[in-house]
Coordinates of C-alpha atoms in Angstrom, one line a residue:
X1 CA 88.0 166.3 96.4
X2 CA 89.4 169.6 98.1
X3 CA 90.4 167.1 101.2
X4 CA 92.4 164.5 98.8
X5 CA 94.1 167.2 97.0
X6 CA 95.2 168.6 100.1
X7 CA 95.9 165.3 101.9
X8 CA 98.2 164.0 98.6
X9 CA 100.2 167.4 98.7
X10 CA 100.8 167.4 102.5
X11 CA 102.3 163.5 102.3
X12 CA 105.2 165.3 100.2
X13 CA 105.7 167.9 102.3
X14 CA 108.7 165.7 104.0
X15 CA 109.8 163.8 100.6
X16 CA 112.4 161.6 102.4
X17 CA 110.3 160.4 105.4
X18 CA 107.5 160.1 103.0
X19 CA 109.9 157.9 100.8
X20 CA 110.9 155.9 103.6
X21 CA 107.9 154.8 104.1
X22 CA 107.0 154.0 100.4
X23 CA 110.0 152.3 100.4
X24 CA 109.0 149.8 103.3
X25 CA 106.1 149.0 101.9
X26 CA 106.9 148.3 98.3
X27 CA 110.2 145.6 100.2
X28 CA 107.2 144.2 102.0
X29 CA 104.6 143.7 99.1
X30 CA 107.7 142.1 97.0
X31 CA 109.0 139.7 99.6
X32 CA 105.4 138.4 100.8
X33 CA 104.9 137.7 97.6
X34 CA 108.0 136.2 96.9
X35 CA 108.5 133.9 99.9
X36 CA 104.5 133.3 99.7
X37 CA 105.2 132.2 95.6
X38 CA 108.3 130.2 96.8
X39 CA 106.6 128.2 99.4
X40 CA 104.0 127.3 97.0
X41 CA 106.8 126.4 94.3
X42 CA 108.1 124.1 97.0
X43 CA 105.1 122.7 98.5
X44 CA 104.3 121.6 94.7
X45 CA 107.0 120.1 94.3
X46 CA 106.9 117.9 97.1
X47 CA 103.0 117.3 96.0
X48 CA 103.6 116.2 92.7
X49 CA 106.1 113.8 93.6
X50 CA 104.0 112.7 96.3
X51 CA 101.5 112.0 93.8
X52 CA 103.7 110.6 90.8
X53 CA 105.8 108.7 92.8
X54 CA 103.3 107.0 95.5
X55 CA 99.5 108.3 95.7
X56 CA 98.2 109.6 92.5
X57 CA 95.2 111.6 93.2
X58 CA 92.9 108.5 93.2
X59 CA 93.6 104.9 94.4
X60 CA 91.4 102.0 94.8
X61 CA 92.2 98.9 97.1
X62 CA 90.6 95.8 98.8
X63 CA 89.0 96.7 102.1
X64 CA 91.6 94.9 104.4
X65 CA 94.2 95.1 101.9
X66 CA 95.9 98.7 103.9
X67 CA 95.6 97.3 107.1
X68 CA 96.9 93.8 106.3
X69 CA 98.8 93.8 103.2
X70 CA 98.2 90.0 102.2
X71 CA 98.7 88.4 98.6
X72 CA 94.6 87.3 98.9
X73 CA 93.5 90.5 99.5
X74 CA 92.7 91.6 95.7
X75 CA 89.5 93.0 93.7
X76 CA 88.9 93.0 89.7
X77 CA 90.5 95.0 87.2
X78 CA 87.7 97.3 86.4
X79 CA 86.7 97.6 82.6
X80 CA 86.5 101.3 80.6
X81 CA 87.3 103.1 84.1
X82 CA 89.4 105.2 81.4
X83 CA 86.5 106.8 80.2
X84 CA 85.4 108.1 82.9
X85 CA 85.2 112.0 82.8
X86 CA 88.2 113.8 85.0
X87 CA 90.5 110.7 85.1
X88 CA 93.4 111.6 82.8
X89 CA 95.1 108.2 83.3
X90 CA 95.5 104.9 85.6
X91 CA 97.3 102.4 86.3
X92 CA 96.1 98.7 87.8
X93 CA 99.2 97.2 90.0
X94 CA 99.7 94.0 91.4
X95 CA 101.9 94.5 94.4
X96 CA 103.9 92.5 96.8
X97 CA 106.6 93.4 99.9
X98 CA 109.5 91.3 98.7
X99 CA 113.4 91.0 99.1
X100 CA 115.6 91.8 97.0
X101 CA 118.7 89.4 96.9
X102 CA 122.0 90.1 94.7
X103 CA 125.4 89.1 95.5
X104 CA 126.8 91.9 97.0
X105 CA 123.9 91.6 99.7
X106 CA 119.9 92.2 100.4
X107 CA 117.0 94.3 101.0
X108 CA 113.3 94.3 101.7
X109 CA 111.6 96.6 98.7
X110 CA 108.3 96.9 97.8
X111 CA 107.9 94.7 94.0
X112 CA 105.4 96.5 91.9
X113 CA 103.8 94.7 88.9
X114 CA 102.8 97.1 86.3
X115 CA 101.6 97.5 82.8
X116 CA 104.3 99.6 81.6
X117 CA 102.0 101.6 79.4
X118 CA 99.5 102.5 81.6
X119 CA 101.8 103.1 84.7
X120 CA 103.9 106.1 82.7
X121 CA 100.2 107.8 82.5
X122 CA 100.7 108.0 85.9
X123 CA 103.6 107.8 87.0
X124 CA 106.0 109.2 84.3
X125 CA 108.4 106.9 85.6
X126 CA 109.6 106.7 81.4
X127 CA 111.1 109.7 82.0
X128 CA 113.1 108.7 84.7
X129 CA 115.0 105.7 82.8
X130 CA 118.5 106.9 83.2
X131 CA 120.0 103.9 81.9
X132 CA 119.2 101.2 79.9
X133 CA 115.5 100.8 78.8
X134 CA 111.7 101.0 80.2
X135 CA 109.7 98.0 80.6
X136 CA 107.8 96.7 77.8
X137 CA 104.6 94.4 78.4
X138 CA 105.3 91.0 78.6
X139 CA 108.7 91.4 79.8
X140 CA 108.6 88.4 81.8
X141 CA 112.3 88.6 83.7
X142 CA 113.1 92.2 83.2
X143 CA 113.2 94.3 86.2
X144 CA 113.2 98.2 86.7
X145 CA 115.4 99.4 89.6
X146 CA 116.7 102.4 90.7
X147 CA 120.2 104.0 91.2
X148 CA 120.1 104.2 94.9
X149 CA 120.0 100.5 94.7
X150 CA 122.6 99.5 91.7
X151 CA 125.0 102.1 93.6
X152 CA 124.3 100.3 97.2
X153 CA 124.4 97.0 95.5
X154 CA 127.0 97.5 92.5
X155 CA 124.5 96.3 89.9
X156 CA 124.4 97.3 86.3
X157 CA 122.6 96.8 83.1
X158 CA 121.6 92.9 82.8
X159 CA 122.6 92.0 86.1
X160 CA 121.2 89.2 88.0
X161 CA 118.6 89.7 90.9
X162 CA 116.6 87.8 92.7
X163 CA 112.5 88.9 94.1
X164 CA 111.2 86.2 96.7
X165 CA 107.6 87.1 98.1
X166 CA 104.5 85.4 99.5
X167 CA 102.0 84.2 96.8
X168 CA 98.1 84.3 97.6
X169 CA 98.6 81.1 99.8
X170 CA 101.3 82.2 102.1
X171 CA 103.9 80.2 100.2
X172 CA 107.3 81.5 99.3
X173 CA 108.1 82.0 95.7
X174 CA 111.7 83.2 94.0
X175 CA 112.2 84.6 90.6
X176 CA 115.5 85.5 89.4
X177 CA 115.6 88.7 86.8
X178 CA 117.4 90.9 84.5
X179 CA 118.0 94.4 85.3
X180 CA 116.4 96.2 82.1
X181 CA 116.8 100.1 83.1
X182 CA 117.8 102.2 85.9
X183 CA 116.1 104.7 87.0
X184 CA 116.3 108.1 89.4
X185 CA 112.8 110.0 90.0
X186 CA 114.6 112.5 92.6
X187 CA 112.8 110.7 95.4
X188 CA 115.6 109.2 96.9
X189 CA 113.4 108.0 100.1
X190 CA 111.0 105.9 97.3
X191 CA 113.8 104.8 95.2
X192 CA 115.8 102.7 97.4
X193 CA 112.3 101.0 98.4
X194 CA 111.1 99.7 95.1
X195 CA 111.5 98.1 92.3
X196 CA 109.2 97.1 88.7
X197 CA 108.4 94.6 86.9
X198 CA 105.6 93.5 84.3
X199 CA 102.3 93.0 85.9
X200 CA 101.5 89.9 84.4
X201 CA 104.7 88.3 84.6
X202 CA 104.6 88.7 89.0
X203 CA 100.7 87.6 88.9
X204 CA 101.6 84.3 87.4
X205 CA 103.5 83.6 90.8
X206 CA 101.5 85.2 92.9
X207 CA 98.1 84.0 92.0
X208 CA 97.3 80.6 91.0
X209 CA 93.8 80.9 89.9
X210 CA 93.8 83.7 88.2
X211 CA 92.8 82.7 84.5
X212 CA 91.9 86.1 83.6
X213 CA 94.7 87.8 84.8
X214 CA 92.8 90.6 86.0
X215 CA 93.4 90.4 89.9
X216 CA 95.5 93.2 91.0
X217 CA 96.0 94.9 94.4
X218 CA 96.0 98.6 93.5
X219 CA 94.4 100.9 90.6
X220 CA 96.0 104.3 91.1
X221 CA 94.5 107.4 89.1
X222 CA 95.7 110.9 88.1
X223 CA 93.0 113.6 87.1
X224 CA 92.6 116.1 84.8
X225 CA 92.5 118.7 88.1
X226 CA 91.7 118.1 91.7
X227 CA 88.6 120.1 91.3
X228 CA 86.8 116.9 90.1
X229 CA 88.4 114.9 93.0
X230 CA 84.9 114.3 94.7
X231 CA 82.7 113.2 91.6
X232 CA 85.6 110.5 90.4
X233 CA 85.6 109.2 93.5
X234 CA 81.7 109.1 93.4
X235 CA 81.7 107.0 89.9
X236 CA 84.6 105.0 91.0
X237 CA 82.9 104.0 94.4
X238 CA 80.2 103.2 92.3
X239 CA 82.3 100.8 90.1
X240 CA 83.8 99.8 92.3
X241 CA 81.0 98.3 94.6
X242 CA 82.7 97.1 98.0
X243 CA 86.2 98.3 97.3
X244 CA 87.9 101.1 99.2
X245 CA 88.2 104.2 97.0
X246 CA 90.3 106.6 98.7
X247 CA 91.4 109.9 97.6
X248 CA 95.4 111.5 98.4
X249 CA 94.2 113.6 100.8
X250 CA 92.7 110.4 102.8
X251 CA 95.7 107.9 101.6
X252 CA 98.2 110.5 102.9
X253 CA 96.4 113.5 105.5
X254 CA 100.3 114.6 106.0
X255 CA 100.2 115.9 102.2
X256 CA 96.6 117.8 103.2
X257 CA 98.2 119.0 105.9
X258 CA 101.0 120.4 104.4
X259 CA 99.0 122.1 102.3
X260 CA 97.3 123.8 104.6
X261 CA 100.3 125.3 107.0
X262 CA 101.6 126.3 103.6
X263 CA 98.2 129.0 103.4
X264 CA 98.4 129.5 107.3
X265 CA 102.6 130.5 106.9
X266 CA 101.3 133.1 104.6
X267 CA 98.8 134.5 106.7
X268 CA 101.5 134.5 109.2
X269 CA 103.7 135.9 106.8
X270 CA 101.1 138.7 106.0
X271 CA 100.6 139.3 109.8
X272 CA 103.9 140.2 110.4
X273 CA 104.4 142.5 107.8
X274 CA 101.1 144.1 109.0
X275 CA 102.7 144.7 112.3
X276 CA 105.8 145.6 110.8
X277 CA 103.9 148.4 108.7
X278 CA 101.4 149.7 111.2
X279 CA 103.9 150.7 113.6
X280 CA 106.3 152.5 111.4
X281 CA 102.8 154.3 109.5
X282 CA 102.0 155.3 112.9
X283 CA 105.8 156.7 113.6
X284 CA 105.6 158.6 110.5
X285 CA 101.8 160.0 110.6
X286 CA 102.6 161.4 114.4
X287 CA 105.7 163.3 113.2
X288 CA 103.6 164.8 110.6
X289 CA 101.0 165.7 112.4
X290 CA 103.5 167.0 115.3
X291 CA 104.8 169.3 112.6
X292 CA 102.5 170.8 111.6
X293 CA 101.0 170.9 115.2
X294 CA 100.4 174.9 114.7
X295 CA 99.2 174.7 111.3
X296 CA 96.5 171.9 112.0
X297 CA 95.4 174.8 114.7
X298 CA 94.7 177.7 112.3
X299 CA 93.0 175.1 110.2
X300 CA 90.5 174.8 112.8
X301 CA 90.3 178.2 114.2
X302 CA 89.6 179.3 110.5
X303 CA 86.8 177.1 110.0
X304 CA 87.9 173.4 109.2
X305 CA 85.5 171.0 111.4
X306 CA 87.1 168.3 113.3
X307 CA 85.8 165.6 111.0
X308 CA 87.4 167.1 108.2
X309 CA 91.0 167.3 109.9
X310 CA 90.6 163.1 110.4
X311 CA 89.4 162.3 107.4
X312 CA 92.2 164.4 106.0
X313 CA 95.1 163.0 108.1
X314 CA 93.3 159.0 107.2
X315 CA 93.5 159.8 103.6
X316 CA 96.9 161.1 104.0
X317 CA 98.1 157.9 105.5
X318 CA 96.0 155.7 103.1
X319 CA 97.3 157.1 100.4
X320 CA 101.0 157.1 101.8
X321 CA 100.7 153.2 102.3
X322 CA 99.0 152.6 99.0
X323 CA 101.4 154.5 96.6
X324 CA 103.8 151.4 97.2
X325 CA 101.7 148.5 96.5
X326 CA 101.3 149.0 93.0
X327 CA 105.5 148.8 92.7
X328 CA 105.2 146.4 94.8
X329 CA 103.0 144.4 92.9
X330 CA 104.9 144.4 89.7
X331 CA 108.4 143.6 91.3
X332 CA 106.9 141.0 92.7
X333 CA 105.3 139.8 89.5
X334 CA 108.4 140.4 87.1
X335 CA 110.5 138.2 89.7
X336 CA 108.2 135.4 90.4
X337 CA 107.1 135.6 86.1
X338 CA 110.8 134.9 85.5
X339 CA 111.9 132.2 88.3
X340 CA 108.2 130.7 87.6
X341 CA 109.4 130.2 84.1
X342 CA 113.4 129.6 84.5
X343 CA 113.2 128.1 87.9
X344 CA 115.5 129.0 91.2
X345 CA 118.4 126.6 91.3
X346 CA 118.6 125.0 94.7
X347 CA 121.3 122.3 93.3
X348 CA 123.7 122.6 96.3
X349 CA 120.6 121.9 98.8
X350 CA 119.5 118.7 96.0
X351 CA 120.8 115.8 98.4
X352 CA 118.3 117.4 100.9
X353 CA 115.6 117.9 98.9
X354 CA 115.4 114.8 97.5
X355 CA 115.3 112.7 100.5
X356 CA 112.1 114.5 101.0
X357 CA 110.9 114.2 97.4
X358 CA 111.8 117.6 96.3
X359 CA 113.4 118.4 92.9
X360 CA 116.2 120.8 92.6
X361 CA 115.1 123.6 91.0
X362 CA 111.6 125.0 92.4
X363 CA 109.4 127.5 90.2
X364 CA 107.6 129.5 92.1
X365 CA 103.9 129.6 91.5
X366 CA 101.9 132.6 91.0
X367 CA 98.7 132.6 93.5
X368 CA 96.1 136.5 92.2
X369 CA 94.6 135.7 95.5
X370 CA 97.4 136.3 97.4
X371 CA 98.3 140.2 95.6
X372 CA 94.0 140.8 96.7
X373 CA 95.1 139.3 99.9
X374 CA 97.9 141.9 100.4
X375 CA 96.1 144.9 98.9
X376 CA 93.4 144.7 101.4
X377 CA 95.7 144.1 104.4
X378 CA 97.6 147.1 103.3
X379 CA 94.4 149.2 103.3
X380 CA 93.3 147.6 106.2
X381 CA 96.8 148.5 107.8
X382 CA 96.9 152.3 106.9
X383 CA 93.1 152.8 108.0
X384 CA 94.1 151.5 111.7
X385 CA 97.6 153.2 111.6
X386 CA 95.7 156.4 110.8
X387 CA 93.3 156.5 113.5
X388 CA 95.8 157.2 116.5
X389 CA 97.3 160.1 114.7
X390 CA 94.3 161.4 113.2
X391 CA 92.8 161.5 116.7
X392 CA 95.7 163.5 117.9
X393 CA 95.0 166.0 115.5
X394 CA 91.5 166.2 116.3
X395 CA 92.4 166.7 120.1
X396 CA 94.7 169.7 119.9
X397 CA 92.7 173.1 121.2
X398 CA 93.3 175.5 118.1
X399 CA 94.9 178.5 120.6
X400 CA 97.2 176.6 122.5
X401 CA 98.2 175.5 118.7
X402 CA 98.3 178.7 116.9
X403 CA 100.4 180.0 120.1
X404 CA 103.1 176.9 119.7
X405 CA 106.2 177.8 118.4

């Protein structure tokens, strides 16, 4: 207790350098955890467009129908897969790669056939209606499309389009329809590539023996968390008997990936600041150990053992380093508790960010394992920076100290 006491009064013996040092450190916690909380905000946002927009966490499809994406290739629409515990909503699709003809020119888009209902579980694509109105079931000519494509093809509400496709047999089929809303979901890259309409009203040209109407091509799923991913896609291969079920991670790895450089950038991130810190600890410690050079001396010619003199020059140096994580800590908390909850404002970056799915305004997300990460780096840090000077102290031959001016 004598050794702490002593140790804590000696790092204030030289306030400024001391504060320097503090200083450093509580910059460093703050912006680690800031840039760490930012890159999560972002890589979530991406994500859950990613999953809205395309993937859902879940999808189920005919064996061949990824590799070859034929009219045939189509399984059953399976019955209560809603009740299955985990899956918060789902959507069955019928699907087709199409163009799109107006009179102001043409496009290849992907036509998806949905039940309006069940898709805005999944999709929220509702909420994207800018103009106009959503589907409603049984819409038979009404078509969803988005403003990348009424602004490339000057359409508007009620104009006149025209999907051709291949049905089931190879043969061409055209359908002229109405355009019932517009739409923007901020993923520019997906907008100008598709297009909706009612489910039943594309199966009737698609598939000619299809009395039930309950062939589809896709069944997309959101869950209640990813942390049930792996026993919904147990049940559902099991309802599924034959079919592929593929989770988001498998439909797109790029997404998995990008999680994960998003945790290696912050170990980076933490690295650096490590080095950073370790190198001006160790600048600091010497000078204070130089210092006192003669003092450290009569110290040891009065009695003080060697392993006293380290431990009091580590605990001098851990608590130096550890006086600014707390402060640290909260500054980083107070600014990523208020941009979490009012969001950062990256409007004059939006036409980039939504080319790649992003939204505008990114809320940084609050990760506790990341402030345990830091804390124990930071100790870890000061305990390595200590040991050079510490041994330096150590080394010193009490007369040759006691005689320095």
């Amino acid at each position: 207790m004598l050794t702490l006491k002593l140790a804590w009064k000696n790092i204030w013996r030289s306030r400024t350098r001391s504060l320097v040092v503090v200083a450093s450190i509580i910059i460093g916690v703050w912006s680690v955890i800031f840039l760490m909380s930012f890159s999560l905000g972002m890589g979530d946002s991406y994500l859950q467009s990613a999953l809205k927009n395309e993937y859902g966490h879940m999808q189920v499809h005919h064996p061949n129908y990824k590799d070859d994406q034929e009219a045939k290739f189509t399984f059953e629409e399976g019955a209560n897969v809603g009740s299955i515990a985990g899956v918060k909503a789902y959507s069955p699709r019928v699907l087709s790669n199409g163009m799109l003809s107006t009179g102001h020119g043409a496009r290849g888009v992907i036509i998806k056939g949905i039940d309006p209902e069940l898709e805005d579980g999944v999709s929220g694509i509702k909420a994207f209606v800018k103009e106009g109105e959503y589907l409603e079931t049984g819409d038979q000519r009404s078509i969803l499309v988005s403003q990348k494509l009424t602004e490339k093809f000057k359409l508007g509400l009620r104009s006149k389009v025209v999907l051709t496709f291949q049905d089931e047999n190879g043969d061409m089929q055209s359908s002229a329809y109405r355009v019932k809303g517009i739409y923007n979901s901020g993923n520019a890259m997906v907008d100008e590539m598709r297009v909706f309409v009612d489910k039943q009203s594309l199966a009737q040209l698609m598939f000619k023996n299809d009395s039930l109407g309950n062939r589809i091509h896709e069944m997309a799923f959101m869950l209640t968390g990813t942390d049930q991913m792996d026993t919904v896609q147990s049940q559902l291969a099991a309802l599924f008997p034959g079919e592929l079920v593929e989770n988001y991670k498998q439909l797109a790895p790029d997404l998995a990936l990008m999680e994960t450089q998003i945790k290696t950038s912050g170990y980076i991130f933490i690295f650096i600041f490590m080095l950073a810190l370790i190198f001006g600890i160790i600048n600091t410690m010497l000078m204070a150990v130089l210092e006192r050079y003669r003092e450290l001396g009569m110290l040891q010619a009065i009695g003080m053992g060697k392993p006293r003199v380290f431990s009091m020059v580590v605990m001098e140096t851990f608590l130096l380093s550890m006086v600014g994580v707390p402060i640290g800590y909260l500054l980083g908390y107070i600014s990523v508790k208020s941009f979490g909850t009012n969001g950062l404002d990256l409007t004059a970056f939006s036409k980039g960010n939504e080319m790649f799915g992003m939204s505008s305004t990114v809320y940084p997300i609050m990760d506790i394992n990341l402030f345990i990460q830091l804390g124990v780096a930071v100790a870890i840090t000061s305990l390595v920076a200590s040991i050079y000077p510490a041994l330096k102290a150590i080394r010193l031959k009490p007369v040759e100290a006691i005689r320095k001016l």
